[in-house]
Amino acid sequence: MAAPNILNATSIYGKSMGAALSTTDTTDILTCASDKVLKIKSILVSNVDGTSNAAATVYFYDSSATTRYALVKTVNVPADASLVVLGDSSILYLEEGDQIEAGASAASDLEIVIAYEELDDAWLWDTTVL
């Protein structure tokens, strides 16, 4: 199914999620559900290791093209520092089935936080008006 028409959105929910990154670069971090559009506002990757640097990789997976595109690829994040992968001035939309995937050069050294809006144009059919 195609993405909902965001002009007709019946609800917009502000959401955030986080995850510790493993060494598998294509780990699914966030997937857009059916009949939704996710407006990705920001993606931050933080190095929580106090002494070692770690490299971050973050992909946008386009399910309609069955192709992933690198947002950042093996970018070094210094110890106790953060990397802004996507900021508010560069918004990304996920259609149903699209994903944000990510991984790190060292397991549990990097954490990812994604702030996004979930847009929905769902409506309930009211049979009492028929």
The first five atom37 places (N, CA, C, CB, O) and aatype in JSON, in Angstrom:
{
  "aatype": [12, 0, 0, 14, 2, 9, 10, 2, 0, 16, 15, 9, 18, 7, 11, 15, 12, 7, 0, 0, 10, 15, 16, 16, 3, 16, 16, 3, 9, 10, 16, 4, 0, 15, 3, 11, 19, 10, 11, 9, 11, 15, 9, 10, 19, 15, 2, 19, 3, 7, 16, 15, 2, 0, 0, 0, 16, 19, 18, 13, 18, 3, 15, 15, 0, 16, 16, 1, 18, 0, 10, 19, 11, 16, 19, 2, 19, 14, 0, 3, 0, 15, 10, 19, 19, 10, 7, 3, 15, 15, 9, 10, 18, 10, 6, 6, 7, 3, 5, 9, 6, 0, 7, 0, 15, 0, 0, 15, 3, 10, 6, 9, 19, 9, 0, 18, 6, 6, 10, 3, 3, 0, 17, 10, 17, 3, 16, 16, 19, 10],
  "atom_mask": [
    [1, 1, 1, 1, 1],
    [1, 1, 1, 1, 1],
    [1, 1, 1, 1, 1],
    [1, 1, 1, 1, 1],
    [1, 1, 1, 1, 1],
    [1, 1, 1, 1, 1],
    [1, 1, 1, 1, 1],
    [1, 1, 1, 1, 1],
    [1, 1, 1, 1, 1],
    [1, 1, 1, 1, 1],
    [1, 1, 1, 1, 1],
    [1, 1, 1, 1, 1],
    [1, 1, 1, 1, 1],
    [1, 1, 1, 0, 1],
    [1, 1, 1, 1, 1],
    [1, 1, 1, 1, 1],
    [1, 1, 1, 1, 1],
    [1, 1, 1, 0, 1],
    [1, 1, 1, 1, 1],
    [1, 1, 1, 1, 1],
    [1, 1, 1, 1, 1],
    [1, 1, 1, 1, 1],
    [1, 1, 1, 1, 1],
    [1, 1, 1, 1, 1],
    [1, 1, 1, 1, 1],
    [1, 1, 1, 1, 1],
    [1, 1, 1, 1, 1],
    [1, 1, 1, 1, 1],
    [1, 1, 1, 1, 1],
    [1, 1, 1, 1, 1],
    [1, 1, 1, 1, 1],
    [1, 1, 1, 1, 1],
    [1, 1, 1, 1, 1],
    [1, 1, 1, 1, 1],
    [1, 1, 1, 1, 1],
    [1, 1, 1, 1, 1],
    [1, 1, 1, 1, 1],
    [1, 1, 1, 1, 1],
    [1, 1, 1, 1, 1],
    [1, 1, 1, 1, 1],
    [1, 1, 1, 1, 1],
    [1, 1, 1, 1, 1],
    [1, 1, 1, 1, 1],
    [1, 1, 1, 1, 1],
    [1, 1, 1, 1, 1],
    [1, 1, 1, 1, 1],
    [1, 1, 1, 1, 1],
    [1, 1, 1, 1, 1],
    [1, 1, 1, 1, 1],
    [1, 1, 1, 0, 1],
    [1, 1, 1, 1, 1],
    [1, 1, 1, 1, 1],
    [1, 1, 1, 1, 1],
    [1, 1, 1, 1, 1],
    [1, 1, 1, 1, 1],
    [1, 1, 1, 1, 1],
    [1, 1, 1, 1, 1],
    [1, 1, 1, 1, 1],
    [1, 1, 1, 1, 1],
    [1, 1, 1, 1, 1],
    [1, 1, 1, 1, 1],
    [1, 1, 1, 1, 1],
    [1, 1, 1, 1, 1],
    [1, 1, 1, 1, 1],
    [1, 1, 1, 1, 1],
    [1, 1, 1, 1, 1],
    [1, 1, 1, 1, 1],
    [1, 1, 1, 1, 1],
    [1, 1, 1, 1, 1],
    [1, 1, 1, 1, 1],
    [1, 1, 1, 1, 1],
    [1, 1, 1, 1, 1],
    [1, 1, 1, 1, 1],
    [1, 1, 1, 1, 1],
    [1, 1, 1, 1, 1],
    [1, 1, 1, 1, 1],
    [1, 1, 1, 1, 1],
    [1, 1, 1, 1, 1],
    [1, 1, 1, 1, 1],
    [1, 1, 1, 1, 1],
    [1, 1, 1, 1, 1],
    [1, 1, 1, 1, 1],
    [1, 1, 1, 1, 1],
    [1, 1, 1, 1, 1],
    [1, 1, 1, 1, 1],
    [1, 1, 1, 1, 1],
    [1, 1, 1, 0, 1],
    [1, 1, 1, 1, 1],
    [1, 1, 1, 1, 1],
    [1, 1, 1, 1, 1],
    [1, 1, 1, 1, 1],
    [1, 1, 1, 1, 1],
    [1, 1, 1, 1, 1],
    [1, 1, 1, 1, 1],
    [1, 1, 1, 1, 1],
    [1, 1, 1, 1, 1],
    [1, 1, 1, 0, 1],
    [1, 1, 1, 1, 1],
    [1, 1, 1, 1, 1],
    [1, 1, 1, 1, 1],
    [1, 1, 1, 1, 1],
    [1, 1, 1, 1, 1],
    [1, 1, 1, 0, 1],
    [1, 1, 1, 1, 1],
    [1, 1, 1, 1, 1],
    [1, 1, 1, 1, 1],
    [1, 1, 1, 1, 1],
    [1, 1, 1, 1, 1],
    [1, 1, 1, 1, 1],
    [1, 1, 1, 1, 1],
    [1, 1, 1, 1, 1],
    [1, 1, 1, 1, 1],
    [1, 1, 1, 1, 1],
    [1, 1, 1, 1, 1],
    [1, 1, 1, 1, 1],
    [1, 1, 1, 1, 1],
    [1, 1, 1, 1, 1],
    [1, 1, 1, 1, 1],
    [1, 1, 1, 1, 1],
    [1, 1, 1, 1, 1],
    [1, 1, 1, 1, 1],
    [1, 1, 1, 1, 1],
    [1, 1, 1, 1, 1],
    [1, 1, 1, 1, 1],
    [1, 1, 1, 1, 1],
    [1, 1, 1, 1, 1],
    [1, 1, 1, 1, 1],
    [1, 1, 1, 1, 1],
    [1, 1, 1, 1, 1],
    [1, 1, 1, 1, 1]
  ],
  "atom_positions": [
    [[0.84, -1.18, 0.0], [0.0, 0.0, 0.0], [0.89, 1.24, 0.0], [-0.96, 0.0, 1.22], [1.98, 1.24, 0.56]],
    [[0.4, 2.27, -0.63], [1.15, 3.53, -0.69], [1.09, 4.26, 0.64], [0.61, 4.44, -1.8], [0.27, 3.94, 1.5]],
    [[1.96, 5.21, 0.79], [1.99, 6.02, 2.01], [0.72, 6.87, 2.09], [3.25, 6.92, 2.05], [0.19, 7.28, 1.06]],
    [[0.25, 7.13, 3.3], [-0.92, 7.99, 3.45], [-0.64, 9.4, 2.94], [-1.36, 8.04, 4.93], [0.51, 9.85, 2.92]],
    [[-1.68, 10.08, 2.54], [-1.59, 11.47, 2.14], [-1.43, 12.3, 3.41], [-2.85, 11.92, 1.31], [-2.36, 12.39, 4.21]],
    [[-0.27, 12.9, 3.6], [-0.03, 13.61, 4.86], [-0.83, 14.9, 4.97], [1.45, 13.92, 5.0], [-0.94, 15.46, 6.05]],
    [[-1.38, 15.37, 3.86], [-2.27, 16.52, 3.91], [-3.55, 16.18, 4.68], [-2.6, 17.0, 2.5], [-4.15, 17.05, 5.3]],
    [[-3.96, 14.9, 4.62], [-5.18, 14.45, 5.28], [-4.89, 13.74, 6.6], [-5.95, 13.53, 4.36], [-5.71, 12.94, 7.05]],
    [[-3.78, 14.02, 7.22], [-3.43, 13.33, 8.46], [-4.48, 13.6, 9.53], [-2.04, 13.78, 8.96], [-4.87, 14.74, 9.78]],
    [[-4.95, 12.5, 10.15], [-5.92, 12.62, 11.23], [-5.23, 12.65, 12.59], [-6.93, 11.47, 11.18], [-5.83, 13.03, 13.6]],
    [[-3.97, 12.25, 12.6], [-3.21, 12.32, 13.85], [-1.73, 12.47, 13.54], [-3.46, 11.06, 14.71], [-1.21, 11.93, 12.56]],
    [[-1.06, 13.22, 14.41], [0.39, 13.39, 14.34], [0.9, 13.23, 15.76], [0.81, 14.79, 13.7], [0.57, 14.03, 16.64]],
    [[1.7, 12.21, 15.98], [2.25, 11.94, 17.31], [3.75, 12.16, 17.3], [1.91, 10.5, 17.75], [4.46, 11.59, 16.47]],
    [[4.23, 12.97, 18.22], [5.66, 13.15, 18.39], [6.22, 11.99, 19.2], [0.0, 0.0, 0.0], [5.71, 11.68, 20.27]],
    [[7.26, 11.36, 18.69], [7.83, 10.18, 19.36], [9.35, 10.23, 19.33], [7.32, 8.89, 18.71], [9.95, 10.9, 18.48]],
    [[9.95, 9.52, 20.25], [11.4, 9.32, 20.28], [11.67, 7.88, 20.66], [12.09, 10.31, 21.26], [10.89, 7.26, 21.39]],
    [[12.76, 7.36, 20.17], [13.17, 6.01, 20.55], [14.68, 5.93, 20.57], [12.58, 4.95, 19.57], [15.37, 6.73, 19.93]],
    [[15.19, 4.98, 21.31], [16.64, 4.8, 21.39], [17.0, 3.34, 21.42], [0.0, 0.0, 0.0], [16.18, 2.48, 21.73]],
    [[18.26, 3.06, 21.09], [18.75, 1.68, 21.08], [20.27, 1.68, 21.18], [18.28, 0.93, 19.81], [20.94, 2.59, 20.7]],
    [[20.79, 0.64, 21.8], [22.24, 0.39, 21.78], [22.55, -0.3, 20.46], [22.72, -0.48, 23.01], [21.8, -1.17, 20.02]],
    [[23.65, 0.08, 19.82], [23.99, -0.48, 18.51], [24.89, -1.69, 18.65], [24.66, 0.58, 17.64], [25.81, -1.73, 19.46]],
    [[24.6, -2.69, 17.81], [25.44, -3.89, 17.74], [26.44, -3.71, 16.61], [24.58, -5.17, 17.54], [26.5, -2.65, 15.98]],
    [[27.21, -4.74, 16.34], [28.21, -4.67, 15.27], [27.63, -5.04, 13.91], [29.37, -5.59, 15.59], [28.36, -5.06, 12.92]],
    [[26.33, -5.33, 13.84], [25.68, -5.59, 12.55], [25.14, -4.27, 12.02], [24.55, -6.65, 12.69], [24.19, -3.71, 12.57]],
    [[25.74, -3.77, 10.92], [25.38, -2.46, 10.38], [23.95, -2.37, 9.88], [26.31, -2.1, 9.26], [23.39, -1.27, 9.81]],
    [[23.34, -3.49, 9.53], [22.0, -3.46, 8.95], [20.92, -3.86, 9.96], [21.94, -4.38, 7.74], [19.86, -4.34, 9.58]],
    [[21.19, -3.66, 11.24], [20.19, -3.94, 12.27], [19.04, -2.94, 12.13], [20.82, -3.87, 13.7], [19.26, -1.73, 12.08]],
    [[17.82, -3.46, 12.08], [16.63, -2.62, 11.98], [16.43, -1.88, 13.3], [15.38, -3.46, 11.63], [16.26, -2.5, 14.35]],
    [[16.45, -0.56, 13.25], [16.26, 0.27, 14.43], [14.84, 0.8, 14.49], [17.27, 1.43, 14.44], [14.23, 0.83, 15.56]],
    [[14.3, 1.23, 13.34], [12.96, 1.8, 13.28], [12.35, 1.45, 11.93], [12.98, 3.36, 13.49], [12.97, 1.67, 10.89]],
    [[11.14, 0.89, 11.95], [10.42, 0.53, 10.72], [9.09, 1.24, 10.69], [10.22, -1.01, 10.62], [8.39, 1.3, 11.71]],
    [[8.73, 1.78, 9.54], [7.45, 2.44, 9.38], [6.36, 1.39, 9.18], [7.49, 3.43, 8.18], [6.47, 0.53, 8.31]],
    [[5.31, 1.47, 9.99], [4.19, 0.53, 9.93], [3.27, 0.84, 8.75], [3.39, 0.58, 11.23], [3.39, 1.89, 8.12]],
    [[2.38, -0.09, 8.45], [1.4, 0.1, 7.38], [0.51, 1.3, 7.66], [0.54, -1.17, 7.2], [0.18, 1.59, 8.81]],
    [[0.13, 1.99, 6.59], [-0.77, 3.14, 6.65], [-0.25, 4.29, 7.5], [-2.09, 2.71, 7.19], [-1.03, 5.08, 8.03]],
    [[1.07, 4.4, 7.62], [1.7, 5.48, 8.38], [2.78, 6.13, 7.52], [2.3, 4.94, 9.7], [3.22, 5.57, 6.52]],
    [[3.18, 7.32, 7.92], [4.37, 7.99, 7.41], [5.13, 8.46, 8.64], [4.03, 9.2, 6.42], [4.54, 9.04, 9.55]],
    [[6.42, 8.21, 8.67], [7.25, 8.7, 9.76], [8.1, 9.85, 9.24], [8.14, 7.56, 10.35], [8.84, 9.7, 8.27]],
    [[7.98, 10.98, 9.9], [8.78, 12.16, 9.56], [9.94, 12.18, 10.55], [7.93, 13.51, 9.61], [9.77, 12.54, 11.71]],
    [[11.12, 11.79, 10.08], [12.3, 11.73, 10.93], [12.85, 13.14, 11.1], [13.39, 10.77, 10.33], [13.25, 13.79, 10.13]],
    [[12.85, 13.61, 12.35], [13.28, 14.96, 12.65], [14.76, 15.03, 13.0], [12.46, 15.53, 13.79], [15.45, 15.98, 12.63]],
    [[15.25, 14.0, 13.72], [16.67, 13.98, 14.07], [17.12, 12.57, 14.38], [16.95, 14.9, 15.26], [16.35, 11.74, 14.87]],
    [[18.38, 12.32, 14.09], [19.04, 11.07, 14.45], [20.38, 11.44, 15.09], [19.24, 10.12, 13.2], [21.21, 12.1, 14.46]],
    [[20.57, 11.03, 16.33], [21.82, 11.28, 17.05], [22.45, 9.94, 17.41], [21.57, 12.13, 18.33], [21.75, 9.0, 17.8]],
    [[23.76, 9.86, 17.28], [24.51, 8.69, 17.72], [25.52, 9.18, 18.75], [25.22, 7.96, 16.51], [26.31, 10.09, 18.49]],
    [[25.48, 8.56, 19.93], [26.38, 8.95, 21.02], [27.29, 7.81, 21.4], [25.58, 9.42, 22.24], [26.88, 6.65, 21.46]],
    [[28.55, 8.16, 21.65], [29.53, 7.17, 22.11], [29.49, 7.18, 23.63], [30.97, 7.48, 21.56], [29.87, 8.17, 24.27]],
    [[29.05, 6.07, 24.22], [28.92, 5.98, 25.68], [30.14, 5.32, 26.32], [27.66, 5.21, 26.05], [30.17, 5.13, 27.53]],
    [[31.12, 4.98, 25.51], [32.37, 4.42, 26.03], [33.26, 5.59, 26.46], [33.09, 3.52, 24.95], [33.49, 6.52, 25.68]],
    [[33.76, 5.55, 27.66], [34.54, 6.66, 28.19], [35.95, 6.77, 27.66], [0.0, 0.0, 0.0], [36.6, 7.78, 27.89]],
    [[36.45, 5.75, 26.94], [37.84, 5.79, 26.51], [38.07, 5.5, 25.03], [38.62, 4.84, 27.31], [39.05, 5.98, 24.46]],
    [[37.19, 4.72, 24.41], [37.45, 4.27, 23.03], [36.54, 4.94, 22.01], [37.29, 2.77, 22.93], [35.35, 5.16, 22.26]],
    [[37.12, 5.26, 20.86], [36.34, 5.74, 19.73], [35.61, 4.56, 19.1], [37.25, 6.45, 18.68], [36.02, 3.41, 19.27]],
    [[34.52, 4.84, 18.39], [33.79, 3.8, 17.66], [33.22, 4.42, 16.39], [32.66, 3.16, 18.54], [32.9, 5.6, 16.36]],
    [[33.09, 3.6, 15.36], [32.57, 4.07, 14.08], [31.1, 3.72, 13.96], [33.37, 3.46, 12.9], [30.67, 2.62, 14.31]],
    [[30.32, 4.68, 13.46], [28.88, 4.5, 13.28], [28.54, 4.39, 11.8], [28.1, 5.67, 13.91], [29.13, 5.05, 10.95]],
    [[27.56, 3.52, 11.52], [26.98, 3.43, 10.19], [25.47, 3.49, 10.36], [27.42, 2.12, 9.45], [24.9, 2.74, 11.15]],
    [[24.81, 4.37, 9.6], [23.36, 4.5, 9.65], [22.85, 4.53, 8.22], [22.92, 5.78, 10.44], [23.33, 5.3, 7.39]],
    [[21.87, 3.67, 7.94], [21.28, 3.57, 6.6], [19.81, 3.95, 6.62], [21.45, 2.15, 6.05], [19.12, 3.8, 7.62]],
    [[19.35, 4.46, 5.47], [17.93, 4.55, 5.15], [17.67, 3.39, 4.21], [17.53, 5.95, 4.5], [18.29, 3.29, 3.15]],
    [[16.74, 2.5, 4.58], [16.36, 1.38, 3.71], [15.03, 1.72, 3.05], [16.25, 0.05, 4.52], [14.02, 1.89, 3.72]],
    [[15.05, 1.82, 1.71], [13.87, 2.12, 0.92], [13.24, 0.8, 0.49], [14.22, 3.03, -0.32], [13.74, 0.13, -0.41]],
    [[12.14, 0.42, 1.13], [11.54, -0.89, 0.86], [10.98, -0.99, -0.55], [10.43, -1.17, 1.86], [10.97, -2.09, -1.12]],
    [[10.5, 0.12, -1.14], [9.96, 0.04, -2.5], [11.05, -0.22, -3.53], [9.21, 1.33, -2.84], [10.79, -0.81, -4.58]],
    [[12.26, 0.22, -3.24], [13.39, -0.01, -4.15], [14.25, -1.19, -3.69], [14.26, 1.25, -4.27], [15.18, -1.6, -4.38]],
    [[13.92, -1.74, -2.51], [14.72, -2.79, -1.86], [16.21, -2.44, -1.87], [14.5, -4.14, -2.56], [17.06, -3.27, -2.19]],
    [[16.49, -1.2, -1.52], [17.86, -0.69, -1.53], [18.1, 0.14, -0.28], [18.13, 0.15, -2.8], [17.22, 0.86, 0.18]],
    [[19.32, 0.02, 0.27], [19.69, 0.87, 1.41], [20.66, 1.94, 0.94], [20.32, 0.02, 2.56], [21.48, 1.73, 0.04]],
    [[20.52, 3.1, 1.58], [21.36, 4.25, 1.26], [22.01, 4.73, 2.55], [20.52, 5.39, 0.58], [21.34, 4.86, 3.58]],
    [[23.29, 5.0, 2.49], [24.04, 5.41, 3.69], [23.74, 6.86, 4.04], [25.55, 5.21, 3.47], [23.85, 7.75, 3.2]],
    [[23.35, 7.07, 5.3], [23.27, 8.43, 5.84], [24.63, 8.81, 6.4], [22.17, 8.53, 6.94], [25.1, 9.94, 6.21]],
    [[25.27, 7.86, 7.09], [26.68, 7.95, 7.48], [27.25, 6.54, 7.37], [26.85, 8.54, 8.94], [26.56, 5.56, 7.66]],
    [[28.5, 6.44, 6.96], [29.13, 5.13, 6.79], [30.49, 5.15, 7.47], [29.28, 4.76, 5.28], [31.39, 5.89, 7.07]],
    [[30.62, 4.33, 8.5], [31.84, 4.19, 9.3], [32.45, 5.54, 9.7], [32.88, 3.37, 8.52], [33.64, 5.78, 9.53]],
    [[31.6, 6.41, 10.22], [32.04, 7.72, 10.7], [32.47, 7.57, 12.16], [30.92, 8.8, 10.55], [31.73, 7.06, 12.99]],
    [[33.67, 8.03, 12.45], [34.22, 7.92, 13.8], [33.49, 8.84, 14.77], [35.72, 8.25, 13.78], [33.29, 10.02, 14.51]],
    [[33.09, 8.25, 15.91], [32.49, 9.03, 17.0], [33.44, 8.93, 18.19], [31.02, 8.5, 17.37], [33.59, 7.85, 18.76]],
    [[34.09, 10.02, 18.57], [35.05, 9.98, 19.68], [34.38, 9.57, 21.0], [35.71, 11.34, 19.83], [33.17, 9.72, 21.17]],
    [[35.17, 9.05, 21.91], [34.68, 8.67, 23.23], [33.96, 9.86, 23.87], [35.85, 8.18, 24.15], [34.43, 10.99, 23.8]],
    [[32.82, 9.58, 24.49], [32.02, 10.59, 25.19], [31.58, 11.75, 24.3], [32.81, 11.13, 26.35], [31.43, 12.87, 24.78]],
    [[31.37, 11.48, 23.01], [30.92, 12.51, 22.08], [29.69, 12.02, 21.32], [32.05, 12.89, 21.08], [29.32, 10.84, 21.4]],
    [[29.07, 12.94, 20.6], [27.87, 12.61, 19.82], [28.03, 13.05, 18.37], [26.63, 13.25, 20.44], [28.79, 13.98, 18.07]],
    [[27.31, 12.39, 17.5], [27.3, 12.68, 16.07], [25.86, 12.98, 15.66], [27.89, 11.49, 15.24], [24.96, 12.17, 15.91]],
    [[25.63, 14.14, 15.05], [24.31, 14.46, 14.51], [24.27, 13.87, 13.1], [24.03, 16.02, 14.51], [24.91, 14.39, 12.19]],
    [[23.51, 12.81, 12.94], [23.39, 12.15, 11.64], [22.38, 12.9, 10.78], [22.96, 10.67, 11.81], [22.59, 13.11, 9.59]],
    [[21.29, 13.31, 11.4], [20.23, 14.02, 10.7], [19.66, 15.06, 11.65], [19.11, 13.05, 10.19], [19.26, 14.74, 12.77]],
    [[19.64, 16.3, 11.21], [19.11, 17.37, 12.04], [17.79, 17.87, 11.5], [0.0, 0.0, 0.0], [17.33, 17.41, 10.45]],
    [[17.18, 18.79, 12.2], [15.86, 19.29, 11.84], [15.83, 19.97, 10.48], [15.38, 20.26, 12.89], [14.77, 20.06, 9.87]],
    [[16.95, 20.44, 9.98], [16.98, 21.11, 8.68], [17.08, 20.13, 7.51], [18.14, 22.07, 8.63], [17.04, 20.54, 6.35]],
    [[17.2, 18.84, 7.8], [17.28, 17.84, 6.73], [16.38, 16.65, 7.06], [18.76, 17.36, 6.52], [16.86, 15.58, 7.45]],
    [[15.09, 16.86, 6.91], [14.07, 15.88, 7.27], [14.05, 14.72, 6.28], [12.68, 16.56, 7.33], [14.31, 14.88, 5.09]],
    [[13.73, 13.53, 6.81], [13.61, 12.32, 6.01], [12.26, 11.69, 6.29], [14.77, 11.31, 6.32], [11.86, 11.58, 7.45]],
    [[11.54, 11.3, 5.25], [10.24, 10.63, 5.42], [10.41, 9.14, 5.18], [9.19, 11.23, 4.45], [11.05, 8.72, 4.22]],
    [[9.82, 8.33, 6.07], [9.77, 6.89, 5.88], [8.34, 6.52, 5.5], [10.23, 6.12, 7.15], [7.39, 6.88, 6.2]],
    [[8.2, 5.8, 4.39], [6.91, 5.24, 4.02], [6.82, 3.84, 4.58], [6.72, 5.25, 2.47], [7.82, 3.3, 5.08]],
    [[5.64, 3.23, 4.51], [5.46, 1.92, 5.12], [6.5, 0.91, 4.6], [4.05, 1.39, 4.85], [6.75, 0.8, 3.4]],
    [[7.09, 0.2, 5.55], [8.12, -0.79, 5.23], [9.53, -0.22, 5.18], [0.0, 0.0, 0.0], [10.5, -0.99, 5.26]],
    [[9.67, 1.1, 5.05], [11.0, 1.72, 5.06], [11.6, 1.61, 6.47], [10.92, 3.21, 4.61], [10.87, 1.5, 7.45]],
    [[12.93, 1.64, 6.54], [13.59, 1.45, 7.82], [14.78, 2.39, 8.0], [14.05, 0.02, 7.96], [15.36, 2.89, 7.03]],
    [[15.11, 2.61, 9.27], [16.4, 3.16, 9.64], [17.17, 1.97, 10.2], [16.28, 4.36, 10.69], [16.71, 1.3, 11.12]],
    [[18.34, 1.72, 9.65], [19.2, 0.62, 10.09], [20.51, 1.22, 10.57], [19.44, -0.42, 8.95], [20.94, 2.26, 10.07]],
    [[21.14, 0.57, 11.54], [22.39, 1.12, 12.06], [23.22, 0.06, 12.73], [22.1, 2.25, 13.04], [22.72, -1.0, 13.12]],
    [[24.51, 0.36, 12.86], [25.44, -0.52, 13.55], [26.67, 0.25, 13.97], [0.0, 0.0, 0.0], [26.86, 1.41, 13.6]],
    [[27.51, -0.41, 14.76], [28.72, 0.21, 15.3], [29.91, -0.71, 15.11], [28.54, 0.55, 16.81], [29.75, -1.92, 14.91]],
    [[31.1, -0.14, 15.17], [32.31, -0.95, 15.04], [32.57, -1.76, 16.3], [33.52, -0.06, 14.74], [33.3, -2.75, 16.25]],
    [[31.99, -1.35, 17.43], [32.14, -2.07, 18.7], [30.77, -2.15, 19.38], [33.19, -1.37, 19.62], [30.12, -1.12, 19.59]],
    [[30.35, -3.34, 19.72], [29.03, -3.54, 20.33], [28.89, -2.76, 21.63], [28.78, -5.03, 20.59], [29.8, -2.74, 22.46]],
    [[27.74, -2.13, 21.78], [27.34, -1.39, 22.99], [28.17, -0.13, 23.27], [27.43, -2.31, 24.17], [28.01, 0.47, 24.33]],
    [[29.04, 0.28, 22.36], [29.78, 1.53, 22.53], [28.96, 2.73, 22.06], [31.12, 1.47, 21.78], [29.14, 3.85, 22.55]],
    [[28.07, 2.49, 21.1], [27.27, 3.57, 20.53], [25.8, 3.35, 20.81], [27.52, 3.69, 19.03], [25.31, 2.22, 20.81]],
    [[25.1, 4.46, 21.05], [23.65, 4.44, 21.2], [23.05, 5.42, 20.21], [23.23, 4.78, 22.67], [23.64, 6.47, 19.92]],
    [[21.87, 5.07, 19.7], [21.18, 5.92, 18.72], [19.88, 6.4, 19.32], [20.93, 5.15, 17.39], [19.18, 5.65, 20.0]],
    [[19.55, 7.67, 19.07], [18.27, 8.25, 19.48], [17.66, 8.89, 18.24], [18.45, 9.3, 20.65], [18.29, 9.68, 17.55]],
    [[16.4, 8.53, 17.99], [15.67, 9.05, 16.83], [14.43, 9.77, 17.31], [15.3, 7.91, 15.83], [13.62, 9.2, 18.04]],
    [[14.27, 11.02, 16.91], [13.06, 11.79, 17.19], [12.28, 11.88, 15.88], [13.39, 13.23, 17.76], [12.83, 12.2, 14.83]],
    [[10.97, 11.58, 15.96], [10.18, 11.55, 14.74], [8.72, 11.84, 15.03], [10.32, 10.19, 14.06], [8.27, 11.83, 16.18]],
    [[7.98, 12.11, 13.97], [6.54, 12.27, 14.05], [5.9, 11.14, 13.26], [6.09, 13.67, 13.51], [6.31, 10.83, 12.15]],
    [[4.87, 10.53, 13.87], [4.11, 9.48, 13.19], [2.82, 10.11, 12.67], [3.8, 8.28, 14.16], [2.0, 10.59, 13.45]],
    [[2.65, 10.1, 11.35], [1.48, 10.69, 10.71], [0.57, 9.57, 10.22], [1.88, 11.63, 9.54], [1.03, 8.58, 9.65]],
    [[-0.72, 9.75, 10.44], [-1.7, 8.73, 10.1], [-2.92, 9.41, 9.5], [-2.1, 7.88, 11.35], [-3.36, 10.44, 10.0]],
    [[-3.47, 8.84, 8.42], [-4.7, 9.38, 7.86], [-5.85, 8.4, 8.06], [-4.53, 9.72, 6.37], [-6.83, 8.43, 7.31]],
    [[-5.73, 7.53, 9.06], [-6.77, 6.53, 9.32], [-8.04, 7.2, 9.8], [-6.3, 5.5, 10.36], [-8.01, 8.25, 10.45]],
    [[-9.14, 6.61, 9.46], [-10.42, 7.07, 9.98], [-11.29, 5.85, 10.16], [-11.09, 8.12, 9.02], [-11.1, 4.83, 9.5]],
    [[-12.24, 5.95, 11.04], [-13.13, 4.84, 11.32], [-14.41, 5.02, 10.54], [-13.43, 4.72, 12.82], [-14.96, 6.12, 10.48]],
    [[-14.88, 3.96, 9.94], [-16.13, 3.99, 9.22], [-17.27, 3.87, 10.23], [-16.2, 2.86, 8.16], [-17.37, 2.88, 10.94]],
    [[-18.1, 4.87, 10.28], [-19.2, 4.9, 11.23], [-20.45, 4.36, 10.57], [-19.44, 6.33, 11.77], [-21.07, 5.05, 9.76]],
    [[-20.83, 3.13, 10.89], [-21.99, 2.5, 10.26], [-23.31, 3.04, 10.8], [-21.94, 1.01, 10.45], [-24.36, 2.75, 10.24]],
    [[-23.28, 3.81, 11.88], [-24.52, 4.35, 12.45], [-25.09, 5.48, 11.6], [-24.26, 4.84, 13.87], [-26.26, 5.84, 11.75]],
    [[-24.29, 6.05, 10.72], [-24.79, 7.15, 9.89], [-25.39, 6.68, 8.58], [-23.68, 8.12, 9.6], [-25.91, 7.48, 7.81]],
    [[-25.32, 5.39, 8.31], [-25.87, 4.87, 7.05], [-27.37, 4.71, 7.11], [-25.24, 3.54, 6.7], [-27.99, 4.28, 6.14]]
  ]
}
